XYZ file of C-alpha atoms in Angstrom:
215
model
C 183.607 221.998 68.372
C 185.253 221.734 64.973
C 184.271 218.298 63.835
C 184.405 219.359 60.167
C 187.884 220.878 60.223
C 189.843 219.618 57.253
C 186.886 219.826 54.851
C 187.699 223.290 53.492
C 189.161 221.836 50.287
C 186.356 219.342 49.717
C 183.635 220.273 47.219
C 180.228 220.810 48.877
C 178.050 217.733 49.141
C 174.437 218.625 48.395
C 171.980 215.744 48.621
C 168.285 215.689 47.857
C 165.718 214.965 50.605
C 164.293 211.483 50.840
C 160.557 210.884 51.075
C 159.306 210.278 54.605
C 157.212 207.085 54.960
C 153.661 207.569 56.166
C 154.288 205.918 59.552
C 157.154 208.315 60.247
C 155.512 211.646 59.488
C 154.206 212.135 63.014
C 157.591 211.141 64.440
C 159.360 213.652 62.206
C 156.921 216.406 63.147
C 157.368 215.763 66.872
C 161.162 215.488 66.635
C 161.485 218.702 64.668
C 159.281 220.602 67.112
C 161.237 219.297 70.095
C 164.658 220.045 68.574
C 163.597 223.569 67.604
C 162.168 224.168 71.078
C 165.376 222.968 72.732
C 167.527 224.959 70.271
C 169.284 221.828 69.091
C 168.651 222.905 65.493
C 167.648 226.120 63.773
C 166.262 227.028 60.329
C 168.693 228.055 57.608
C 166.645 230.577 55.549
C 169.482 231.032 53.053
C 170.123 227.314 52.824
C 173.555 225.717 52.719
C 175.911 224.337 50.102
C 176.039 221.186 52.218
C 172.829 219.228 52.782
C 172.271 215.693 54.042
C 168.999 213.734 54.118
C 167.356 212.347 57.229
C 166.651 208.684 57.892
C 164.290 207.025 60.369
C 165.760 204.076 62.244
C 163.757 201.524 64.217
C 165.083 201.026 67.758
C 165.063 197.733 69.674
C 162.084 198.847 71.758
C 160.004 199.460 68.621
C 160.233 203.247 68.709
C 161.725 205.299 65.883
C 164.911 207.360 66.011
C 165.335 210.538 63.953
C 168.803 210.470 62.342
C 170.737 212.465 59.784
C 172.590 210.453 57.149
C 176.092 211.923 57.280
C 177.822 209.064 55.477
C 178.891 211.136 52.462
C 179.921 214.072 54.652
C 181.993 211.730 56.806
C 183.832 210.425 53.737
C 184.940 213.998 53.017
C 185.970 214.646 56.613
C 189.565 214.345 57.765
C 189.446 211.848 60.610
C 190.293 213.054 64.097
C 192.061 210.236 65.905
C 191.585 210.762 69.631
C 191.613 207.463 71.541
C 188.602 206.383 73.560
C 189.396 204.697 76.895
C 189.771 200.911 76.948
C 186.985 199.330 78.982
C 189.384 196.714 80.354
C 191.743 199.400 81.653
C 188.874 201.324 83.228
C 187.707 198.201 85.062
C 191.243 197.536 86.284
C 191.343 201.062 87.715
C 188.336 200.238 89.906
C 190.191 197.595 91.874
C 190.315 198.322 95.593
C 187.419 200.800 95.516
C 184.281 200.120 97.539
C 182.081 203.156 96.782
C 180.877 204.156 93.326
C 178.949 207.118 91.908
C 177.746 206.833 88.319
C 176.746 210.035 86.506
C 175.161 210.341 83.065
C 175.001 213.542 81.040
C 171.621 214.310 79.474
C 171.653 214.327 75.654
C 175.386 214.785 75.967
C 176.258 215.734 72.382
C 173.550 218.397 72.415
C 175.395 220.211 75.199
C 178.364 220.990 72.944
C 177.890 223.919 70.539
C 179.228 223.624 66.997
C 181.096 226.378 65.174
C 179.120 228.317 62.493
C 181.168 226.670 59.738
C 180.506 223.188 61.118
C 176.808 223.981 61.434
C 176.542 224.781 57.718
C 178.355 221.574 56.774
C 176.002 219.626 59.035
C 172.869 221.050 57.386
C 170.041 218.654 56.600
C 167.069 218.890 54.294
C 163.586 217.574 54.948
C 160.437 217.656 52.765
C 158.026 220.277 54.088
C 160.567 221.769 56.502
C 163.302 223.070 54.216
C 166.921 223.312 55.333
C 167.984 223.306 58.984
C 171.387 223.294 60.642
C 172.440 221.660 63.913
C 173.332 224.196 66.591
C 174.879 221.567 68.842
C 177.069 218.550 68.139
C 175.106 216.280 65.852
C 174.945 212.500 66.228
C 176.422 210.639 63.283
C 179.363 212.928 62.544
C 182.569 210.918 62.375
C 184.481 213.291 64.660
C 181.762 213.541 67.317
C 182.883 210.788 69.761
C 186.527 211.890 69.728
C 185.579 215.547 70.147
C 183.370 214.754 73.116
C 185.924 212.495 74.808
C 188.553 215.209 74.443
C 186.192 217.689 76.100
C 185.649 215.346 79.064
C 189.388 214.869 79.521
C 189.984 218.616 79.363
C 187.474 219.593 82.051
C 187.364 216.609 84.430
C 190.080 215.309 86.798
C 190.182 211.978 84.984
C 192.574 209.288 86.172
C 195.234 207.990 83.847
C 196.243 204.330 83.764
C 196.879 203.042 87.259
C 196.807 206.349 89.143
C 193.187 206.456 90.312
C 193.044 207.819 93.848
C 196.831 208.124 93.905
C 196.465 211.904 93.961
C 193.707 214.437 94.560
C 193.792 215.316 90.857
C 192.781 211.852 89.640
C 189.360 211.047 91.033
C 187.089 209.867 88.212
C 186.785 207.898 84.985
C 184.835 208.948 81.906
C 183.729 207.152 78.768
C 182.060 209.821 76.631
C 179.028 210.962 78.655
C 179.299 208.280 81.356
C 181.257 209.437 84.415
C 182.254 207.113 87.254
C 183.528 208.427 90.588
C 184.962 205.499 92.588
C 186.688 205.751 95.949
C 187.927 203.906 99.005
C 185.518 204.924 101.739
C 182.279 206.886 101.710
C 183.631 210.189 103.032
C 186.379 210.380 100.441
C 183.851 209.435 97.777
C 181.493 212.247 98.802
C 184.361 214.755 98.662
C 185.274 213.582 95.169
C 181.630 213.731 94.071
C 181.444 217.356 95.227
C 184.424 218.213 93.031
C 182.878 216.566 89.964
C 179.456 218.165 90.488
C 181.030 221.603 90.927
C 182.962 221.112 87.682
C 179.824 220.027 85.812
C 177.975 223.097 87.102
C 180.867 225.392 86.217
C 180.952 224.069 82.645
C 177.150 224.479 82.386
C 176.599 220.795 81.663
C 173.394 218.975 82.620
C 172.968 215.539 84.181
C 170.239 212.979 83.552
C 169.004 212.274 87.130
C 167.156 209.063 86.251
C 170.342 207.554 84.822
C 172.572 208.563 87.727
C 173.305 206.015 90.456
C 174.785 207.113 93.787
C 176.474 204.835 96.327
């Protein structure tokens, strides 16, 4: 993943860490431990010329999300225009199908490894923890959605407009990490599901079982 390509001529953006509010210190500690354990991030002993601060965001359910504020980095990033699918078109492609398999990739962005150069530009700084870099695609980077959608369209037999089920090569739809396998008839649907699951295994991607819905 090269979400920071086009930033070679931009001067490094080095921001100071922001103080962590008292209520968020436990959240930060737990998030850092989990990300280090899962190898989503790693320490940068030598630091980086690029550093962004973290920010804690309250979610609708009252919990707190650990985020990195990449707004200034994104301003220095050359935008990568790769179109996301239109929801209306995807729904139109489902017409005539009577069996549906919905698959969800677990922590999808974290399954895509960033290049060493992109990791350094995605570095973040945190009081008491020093500088860390993201090993995998980091949420908040302006090129992340387009990069992930391109990956899905490169590895999956995704249907183009109007050709779903018209050939054996067009058997699913994908919007970022959400994959839908529709079909006419259960037996054909199971065959298509086998193809998708084999592809996911081959690419070493992981599903989120609780968010998958079969038949």
